[in-house]
Amino acid sequence: MGKLAVLESNVLVLNSGYTAIRITSARRAFILLIREAAEVVTTDDGQFRTFDLAAWILWSDLVRANSSPRHGNGHEPPDWVRTPRLAIAVPRVIRLLHYTGRPQREVRLTRRNIHARDLFRCHYCGKRFTTRDLTVDHIVPRSQGGRDTWDNLVTACVPCNSRKGGRTPQGANMRLRRKPTKPRTNPTVTERLQNPKYRLWRAFVDESSPYLASGS
């Protein structure tokens, strides 16, 4: 995984009371750590441990020195951000030190959540793609009054989106694989919980947890 991709990877954010409130990028998580507004949370043998940035850098050095995949998150190998002087493990979970707010109750309509809801598959050809090769398509184009809503936005690959152009599926002689709907739970969280890399998240959220915002 390249450095830019690593910095856009997902980090779960907790409030000061250890309640999951949102998902952010690794880039934003490191900014919060640098500002001393957050700390890293891991678990080791069922016990939670917390680290400020300086301690997290030392922890990263120990992991690298021991050539160990252990990261305090279910023993999955960490992703790394590398600089000329340092290699720092990307945290999976951070905790805000002075924020007590609760999670948002509404699933945010974002590109990331649409891709996750649609399982990274094009709604027209049905093939699975990487995020880089996917777009978000308006079923009813904006030029025809289409709105930015859950039931009018779908994941589409670049070739299918280009073929459809500024037409409706009917006008382009294309068929939707299924009708899009608003998800009941945050699709990015649901998708990440299936990945062993984010096993630590399961200590704080599950698929029936309150909605979490996806964003910075």
PDB file of C-alpha atoms in Angstrom:
ATOM      1  CA  MET A   1       0.000   0.000   0.000  1.00  0.00           C
ATOM      2  CA  GLY A   2       1.438   3.385  -0.998  1.00  0.00           C
ATOM      3  CA  LYS A   3       1.972   6.215   1.449  1.00  0.00           C
ATOM      4  CA  LEU A   4      -0.982   8.251   0.156  1.00  0.00           C
ATOM      5  CA  ALA A   5      -3.291   5.228   0.328  1.00  0.00           C
ATOM      6  CA  VAL A   6      -2.155   4.462   3.877  1.00  0.00           C
ATOM      7  CA  LEU A   7      -2.916   8.022   4.974  1.00  0.00           C
ATOM      8  CA  GLU A   8      -6.473   7.648   3.644  1.00  0.00           C
ATOM      9  CA  SER A   9      -7.098   4.371   5.489  1.00  0.00           C
ATOM     10  CA  ASN A  10      -9.841   4.265   8.099  1.00  0.00           C
ATOM     11  CA  VAL A  11      -9.409   4.980  11.808  1.00  0.00           C
ATOM     12  CA  LEU A  12     -12.216   4.628  14.330  1.00  0.00           C
ATOM     13  CA  VAL A  13     -12.662   7.659  16.596  1.00  0.00           C
ATOM     14  CA  LEU A  14     -13.931   7.361  20.176  1.00  0.00           C
ATOM     15  CA  ASN A  15     -15.103  10.152  22.437  1.00  0.00           C
ATOM     16  CA  SER A  16     -13.505  10.601  25.837  1.00  0.00           C
ATOM     17  CA  GLY A  17     -15.901   8.019  27.278  1.00  0.00           C
ATOM     18  CA  TYR A  18     -14.777   5.341  24.794  1.00  0.00           C
ATOM     19  CA  THR A  19     -17.957   5.529  22.688  1.00  0.00           C
ATOM     20  CA  ALA A  20     -17.412   5.234  18.924  1.00  0.00           C
ATOM     21  CA  ILE A  21     -18.514   8.455  17.251  1.00  0.00           C
ATOM     22  CA  ARG A  22     -17.099   8.512  13.733  1.00  0.00           C
ATOM     23  CA  ILE A  23     -14.580   7.226  11.209  1.00  0.00           C
ATOM     24  CA  THR A  24     -11.734   9.411  10.035  1.00  0.00           C
ATOM     25  CA  SER A  25      -8.648   9.069   7.858  1.00  0.00           C
ATOM     26  CA  ALA A  26      -5.218   8.108   9.158  1.00  0.00           C
ATOM     27  CA  ARG A  27      -4.024  11.527   8.010  1.00  0.00           C
ATOM     28  CA  ARG A  28      -6.545  13.290  10.257  1.00  0.00           C
ATOM     29  CA  ALA A  29      -5.824  10.867  13.108  1.00  0.00           C
ATOM     30  CA  PHE A  30      -2.123  11.772  13.046  1.00  0.00           C
ATOM     31  CA  ILE A  31      -3.005  15.482  13.059  1.00  0.00           C
ATOM     32  CA  LEU A  32      -5.087  14.956  16.210  1.00  0.00           C
ATOM     33  CA  LEU A  33      -2.228  13.032  17.814  1.00  0.00           C
ATOM     34  CA  ILE A  34       0.275  15.758  16.948  1.00  0.00           C
ATOM     35  CA  ARG A  35      -2.053  18.369  18.487  1.00  0.00           C
ATOM     36  CA  GLU A  36      -2.322  16.227  21.646  1.00  0.00           C
ATOM     37  CA  ALA A  37      -6.091  16.152  21.159  1.00  0.00           C
ATOM     38  CA  ALA A  38      -6.221  12.352  20.964  1.00  0.00           C
ATOM     39  CA  GLU A  39      -4.440   9.170  21.997  1.00  0.00           C
ATOM     40  CA  VAL A  40      -4.104   5.751  20.370  1.00  0.00           C
ATOM     41  CA  VAL A  41      -6.144   2.895  21.840  1.00  0.00           C
ATOM     42  CA  THR A  42      -5.105  -0.759  21.469  1.00  0.00           C
ATOM     43  CA  THR A  43      -5.912  -3.961  23.281  1.00  0.00           C
ATOM     44  CA  ASP A  44      -3.522  -6.613  24.479  1.00  0.00           C
ATOM     45  CA  ASP A  45      -4.831  -9.839  26.038  1.00  0.00           C
ATOM     46  CA  GLY A  46      -8.167  -8.157  26.643  1.00  0.00           C
ATOM     47  CA  GLN A  47      -6.686  -5.102  28.359  1.00  0.00           C
ATOM     48  CA  PHE A  48      -6.959  -1.663  26.783  1.00  0.00           C
ATOM     49  CA  ARG A  49      -3.773   0.357  26.444  1.00  0.00           C
ATOM     50  CA  THR A  50      -3.421   3.996  25.426  1.00  0.00           C
ATOM     51  CA  PHE A  51      -0.498   5.865  23.888  1.00  0.00           C
ATOM     52  CA  ASP A  52       0.271   9.485  23.177  1.00  0.00           C
ATOM     53  CA  LEU A  53       2.186  10.148  19.967  1.00  0.00           C
ATOM     54  CA  ALA A  54       5.644   9.865  21.525  1.00  0.00           C
ATOM     55  CA  ALA A  55       4.773   6.554  23.175  1.00  0.00           C
ATOM     56  CA  TRP A  56       3.178   5.314  19.951  1.00  0.00           C
ATOM     57  CA  ILE A  57       6.379   6.018  18.016  1.00  0.00           C
ATOM     58  CA  LEU A  58       8.345   4.006  20.602  1.00  0.00           C
ATOM     59  CA  TRP A  59       5.776   1.204  20.375  1.00  0.00           C
ATOM     60  CA  SER A  60       6.141   1.211  16.586  1.00  0.00           C
ATOM     61  CA  ASP A  61       9.923   0.945  16.935  1.00  0.00           C
ATOM     62  CA  LEU A  62       9.550  -2.071  19.241  1.00  0.00           C
ATOM     63  CA  VAL A  63       7.202  -3.808  16.814  1.00  0.00           C
ATOM     64  CA  ARG A  64       9.645  -3.280  13.964  1.00  0.00           C
ATOM     65  CA  ALA A  65      12.677  -4.299  16.029  1.00  0.00           C
ATOM     66  CA  ASN A  66      11.003  -7.543  17.056  1.00  0.00           C
ATOM     67  CA  SER A  67       9.725  -8.198  13.531  1.00  0.00           C
ATOM     68  CA  SER A  68       6.401  -8.965  15.160  1.00  0.00           C
ATOM     69  CA  PRO A  69       3.001  -8.620  13.516  1.00  0.00           C
ATOM     70  CA  ARG A  70       1.475  -7.992  16.932  1.00  0.00           C
ATOM     71  CA  HIS A  71      -0.212  -4.620  16.950  1.00  0.00           C
ATOM     72  CA  GLY A  72      -2.638  -4.911  19.846  1.00  0.00           C
ATOM     73  CA  ASN A  73      -5.561  -5.239  17.417  1.00  0.00           C
ATOM     74  CA  GLY A  74      -6.017  -8.958  17.067  1.00  0.00           C
ATOM     75  CA  HIS A  75      -2.426  -9.649  16.027  1.00  0.00           C
ATOM     76  CA  GLU A  76      -2.861  -8.328  12.493  1.00  0.00           C
ATOM     77  CA  PRO A  77       0.230  -6.698  10.939  1.00  0.00           C
ATOM     78  CA  PRO A  78       0.049  -2.911  10.950  1.00  0.00           C
ATOM     79  CA  ASP A  79       0.183  -0.549   8.014  1.00  0.00           C
ATOM     80  CA  TRP A  80       3.077   1.876   8.132  1.00  0.00           C
ATOM     81  CA  VAL A  81       3.675   5.546   7.420  1.00  0.00           C
ATOM     82  CA  ARG A  82       7.352   5.968   6.593  1.00  0.00           C
ATOM     83  CA  THR A  83       9.448   9.120   6.680  1.00  0.00           C
ATOM     84  CA  PRO A  84      13.225   9.475   6.171  1.00  0.00           C
ATOM     85  CA  ARG A  85      13.659   9.156   9.958  1.00  0.00           C
ATOM     86  CA  LEU A  86      10.673   7.151  11.204  1.00  0.00           C
ATOM     87  CA  ALA A  87       8.271   4.340  10.452  1.00  0.00           C
ATOM     88  CA  ILE A  88       5.043   4.757  12.434  1.00  0.00           C
ATOM     89  CA  ALA A  89       2.265   2.195  12.654  1.00  0.00           C
ATOM     90  CA  VAL A  90      -1.129   3.497  11.559  1.00  0.00           C
ATOM     91  CA  PRO A  91      -3.514   3.315  14.537  1.00  0.00           C
ATOM     92  CA  ARG A  92      -6.813   1.499  14.114  1.00  0.00           C
ATOM     93  CA  VAL A  93      -8.558   3.383  16.949  1.00  0.00           C
ATOM     94  CA  ILE A  94      -7.983   6.772  18.564  1.00  0.00           C
ATOM     95  CA  ARG A  95      -9.714   8.431  21.524  1.00  0.00           C
ATOM     96  CA  LEU A  96     -10.444  12.152  21.725  1.00  0.00           C
ATOM     97  CA  LEU A  97      -9.257  13.435  25.073  1.00  0.00           C
ATOM     98  CA  HIS A  98     -11.679  16.306  25.591  1.00  0.00           C
ATOM     99  CA  TYR A  99     -14.790  15.474  23.539  1.00  0.00           C
ATOM    100  CA  THR A 100     -17.909  13.918  25.044  1.00  0.00           C
ATOM    101  CA  GLY A 101     -20.284  14.176  22.054  1.00  0.00           C
ATOM    102  CA  ARG A 102     -22.404  11.242  20.935  1.00  0.00           C
ATOM    103  CA  PRO A 103     -22.453   9.513  17.522  1.00  0.00           C
ATOM    104  CA  GLN A 104     -24.566  10.984  14.761  1.00  0.00           C
ATOM    105  CA  ARG A 105     -27.879   9.184  14.316  1.00  0.00           C
ATOM    106  CA  GLU A 106     -27.998   9.681  10.557  1.00  0.00           C
ATOM    107  CA  VAL A 107     -25.932   7.784   7.991  1.00  0.00           C
ATOM    108  CA  ARG A 108     -24.094  10.427   5.977  1.00  0.00           C
ATOM    109  CA  LEU A 109     -24.525  10.392   2.232  1.00  0.00           C
ATOM    110  CA  THR A 110     -20.892  10.208   1.114  1.00  0.00           C
ATOM    111  CA  ARG A 111     -19.027   8.656  -1.792  1.00  0.00           C
ATOM    112  CA  ARG A 112     -17.302   6.258   0.615  1.00  0.00           C
ATOM    113  CA  ASN A 113     -20.595   5.103   2.114  1.00  0.00           C
ATOM    114  CA  ILE A 114     -22.198   4.618  -1.310  1.00  0.00           C
ATOM    115  CA  HIS A 115     -19.285   2.444  -2.448  1.00  0.00           C
ATOM    116  CA  ALA A 116     -19.448   0.415   0.772  1.00  0.00           C
ATOM    117  CA  ARG A 117     -23.241   0.038   0.557  1.00  0.00           C
ATOM    118  CA  ASP A 118     -22.898  -1.273  -2.995  1.00  0.00           C
ATOM    119  CA  LEU A 119     -20.049  -3.620  -2.019  1.00  0.00           C
ATOM    120  CA  PHE A 120     -17.752  -1.894  -4.521  1.00  0.00           C
ATOM    121  CA  ARG A 121     -19.724  -3.375  -7.429  1.00  0.00           C
ATOM    122  CA  CYS A 122     -20.973  -1.525 -10.474  1.00  0.00           C
ATOM    123  CA  HIS A 123     -24.772  -1.394 -10.436  1.00  0.00           C
ATOM    124  CA  TYR A 124     -24.842  -1.891 -14.209  1.00  0.00           C
ATOM    125  CA  CYS A 125     -22.300  -4.599 -15.114  1.00  0.00           C
ATOM    126  CA  GLY A 126     -22.145  -6.172 -11.652  1.00  0.00           C
ATOM    127  CA  LYS A 127     -18.337  -6.388 -11.564  1.00  0.00           C
ATOM    128  CA  ARG A 128     -16.310  -5.529  -8.474  1.00  0.00           C
ATOM    129  CA  PHE A 129     -13.695  -2.770  -8.711  1.00  0.00           C
ATOM    130  CA  THR A 130     -11.227  -0.872  -6.572  1.00  0.00           C
ATOM    131  CA  THR A 131     -12.345   2.535  -5.325  1.00  0.00           C
ATOM    132  CA  ARG A 132     -10.016   4.194  -7.820  1.00  0.00           C
ATOM    133  CA  ASP A 133     -11.953   2.623 -10.714  1.00  0.00           C
ATOM    134  CA  LEU A 134     -15.429   3.475  -9.420  1.00  0.00           C
ATOM    135  CA  THR A 135     -17.640   6.522  -9.793  1.00  0.00           C
ATOM    136  CA  VAL A 136     -20.970   7.554  -8.312  1.00  0.00           C
ATOM    137  CA  ASP A 137     -23.755   7.773 -10.877  1.00  0.00           C
ATOM    138  CA  HIS A 138     -27.045   9.679 -10.723  1.00  0.00           C
ATOM    139  CA  ILE A 139     -29.746   7.257 -11.921  1.00  0.00           C
ATOM    140  CA  VAL A 140     -31.872  10.222 -12.935  1.00  0.00           C
ATOM    141  CA  PRO A 141     -29.269  12.760 -14.121  1.00  0.00           C
ATOM    142  CA  ARG A 142     -29.076  16.163 -12.511  1.00  0.00           C
ATOM    143  CA  SER A 143     -29.921  17.699 -15.886  1.00  0.00           C
ATOM    144  CA  GLN A 144     -33.279  15.937 -15.634  1.00  0.00           C
ATOM    145  CA  GLY A 145     -33.944  16.919 -12.037  1.00  0.00           C
ATOM    146  CA  GLY A 146     -32.147  14.041 -10.320  1.00  0.00           C
ATOM    147  CA  ARG A 147     -31.143  14.702  -6.726  1.00  0.00           C
ATOM    148  CA  ASP A 148     -28.318  13.626  -4.427  1.00  0.00           C
ATOM    149  CA  THR A 149     -30.281  10.979  -2.513  1.00  0.00           C
ATOM    150  CA  TRP A 150     -29.637   7.396  -1.453  1.00  0.00           C
ATOM    151  CA  ASP A 151     -32.185   6.052  -3.946  1.00  0.00           C
ATOM    152  CA  ASN A 152     -30.793   8.062  -6.867  1.00  0.00           C
ATOM    153  CA  LEU A 153     -27.060   7.434  -6.407  1.00  0.00           C
ATOM    154  CA  VAL A 154     -25.295   4.170  -7.231  1.00  0.00           C
ATOM    155  CA  THR A 155     -21.775   2.891  -7.682  1.00  0.00           C
ATOM    156  CA  ALA A 156     -20.754   2.586 -11.332  1.00  0.00           C
ATOM    157  CA  CYS A 157     -17.528   1.673 -13.092  1.00  0.00           C
ATOM    158  CA  VAL A 158     -16.004   4.235 -15.434  1.00  0.00           C
ATOM    159  CA  PRO A 159     -16.956   2.417 -18.698  1.00  0.00           C
ATOM    160  CA  CYS A 160     -20.600   1.950 -17.643  1.00  0.00           C
ATOM    161  CA  ASN A 161     -20.886   5.532 -16.419  1.00  0.00           C
ATOM    162  CA  SER A 162     -19.443   6.785 -19.704  1.00  0.00           C
ATOM    163  CA  ARG A 163     -21.830   4.595 -21.695  1.00  0.00           C
ATOM    164  CA  LYS A 164     -24.834   5.842 -19.713  1.00  0.00           C
ATOM    165  CA  GLY A 165     -23.772   9.484 -20.028  1.00  0.00           C
ATOM    166  CA  GLY A 166     -26.442  12.034 -19.200  1.00  0.00           C
ATOM    167  CA  ARG A 167     -29.328   9.602 -19.712  1.00  0.00           C
ATOM    168  CA  THR A 168     -31.515   7.480 -17.475  1.00  0.00           C
ATOM    169  CA  PRO A 169     -30.827   3.730 -17.484  1.00  0.00           C
ATOM    170  CA  GLN A 170     -33.890   3.246 -19.661  1.00  0.00           C
ATOM    171  CA  GLY A 171     -32.705   5.887 -22.082  1.00  0.00           C
ATOM    172  CA  ALA A 172     -29.275   4.234 -22.302  1.00  0.00           C
ATOM    173  CA  ASN A 173     -30.811   0.742 -22.603  1.00  0.00           C
ATOM    174  CA  MET A 174     -29.085  -0.299 -19.375  1.00  0.00           C
ATOM    175  CA  ARG A 175     -30.488  -2.149 -16.380  1.00  0.00           C
ATOM    176  CA  LEU A 176     -29.847  -1.614 -12.690  1.00  0.00           C
ATOM    177  CA  ARG A 177     -28.816  -4.801 -10.905  1.00  0.00           C
ATOM    178  CA  ARG A 178     -30.913  -3.856  -7.872  1.00  0.00           C
ATOM    179  CA  LYS A 179     -32.841  -0.917  -6.493  1.00  0.00           C
ATOM    180  CA  PRO A 180     -30.670   1.289  -4.243  1.00  0.00           C
ATOM    181  CA  THR A 181     -31.989   2.116  -0.785  1.00  0.00           C
ATOM    182  CA  LYS A 182     -30.836   4.038   2.262  1.00  0.00           C
ATOM    183  CA  PRO A 183     -28.797   1.731   4.539  1.00  0.00           C
ATOM    184  CA  ARG A 184     -30.020   1.123   8.068  1.00  0.00           C
ATOM    185  CA  THR A 185     -26.493   1.074   9.502  1.00  0.00           C
ATOM    186  CA  ASN A 186     -23.260   2.687   8.440  1.00  0.00           C
ATOM    187  CA  PRO A 187     -22.061   0.664   5.419  1.00  0.00           C
ATOM    188  CA  THR A 188     -18.408   1.580   5.878  1.00  0.00           C
ATOM    189  CA  VAL A 189     -18.472   0.215   9.437  1.00  0.00           C
ATOM    190  CA  THR A 190     -20.278  -2.952   8.318  1.00  0.00           C
ATOM    191  CA  GLU A 191     -17.737  -3.529   5.554  1.00  0.00           C
ATOM    192  CA  ARG A 192     -14.728  -2.899   7.810  1.00  0.00           C
ATOM    193  CA  LEU A 193     -15.985  -5.232  10.547  1.00  0.00           C
ATOM    194  CA  GLN A 194     -15.612  -8.145   8.125  1.00  0.00           C
ATOM    195  CA  ASN A 195     -11.900  -7.370   7.684  1.00  0.00           C
ATOM    196  CA  PRO A 196      -9.487  -8.878  10.274  1.00  0.00           C
ATOM    197  CA  LYS A 197      -7.396  -5.707   9.970  1.00  0.00           C
ATOM    198  CA  TYR A 198     -10.114  -3.825  11.858  1.00  0.00           C
ATOM    199  CA  ARG A 199     -10.791  -6.486  14.473  1.00  0.00           C
ATOM    200  CA  LEU A 200     -10.186  -3.975  17.266  1.00  0.00           C
ATOM    201  CA  TRP A 201     -13.253  -2.026  16.121  1.00  0.00           C
ATOM    202  CA  ARG A 202     -15.445  -4.897  17.306  1.00  0.00           C
ATOM    203  CA  ALA A 203     -14.680  -3.951  20.901  1.00  0.00           C
ATOM    204  CA  PHE A 204     -16.510  -0.652  20.345  1.00  0.00           C
ATOM    205  CA  VAL A 205     -19.073  -1.167  17.555  1.00  0.00           C
ATOM    206  CA  ASP A 206     -21.063  -3.877  15.829  1.00  0.00           C
ATOM    207  CA  GLU A 207     -23.402  -3.938  12.850  1.00  0.00           C
ATOM    208  CA  SER A 208     -26.349  -2.861  15.013  1.00  0.00           C
ATOM    209  CA  SER A 209     -24.513   0.012  16.687  1.00  0.00           C
ATOM    210  CA  PRO A 210     -25.673   3.631  16.371  1.00  0.00           C
ATOM    211  CA  TYR A 211     -24.852   5.332  13.104  1.00  0.00           C
ATOM    212  CA  LEU A 212     -21.371   6.688  12.738  1.00  0.00           C
ATOM    213  CA  ALA A 213     -20.351   9.501  10.458  1.00  0.00           C
ATOM    214  CA  SER A 214     -17.743   8.751   7.812  1.00  0.00           C
ATOM    215  CA  GLY A 215     -15.507  11.696   7.150  1.00  0.00           C
ATOM    216  CA  SER A 216     -12.733  13.802   8.556  1.00  0.00           C
TER     217      SER A 216
END
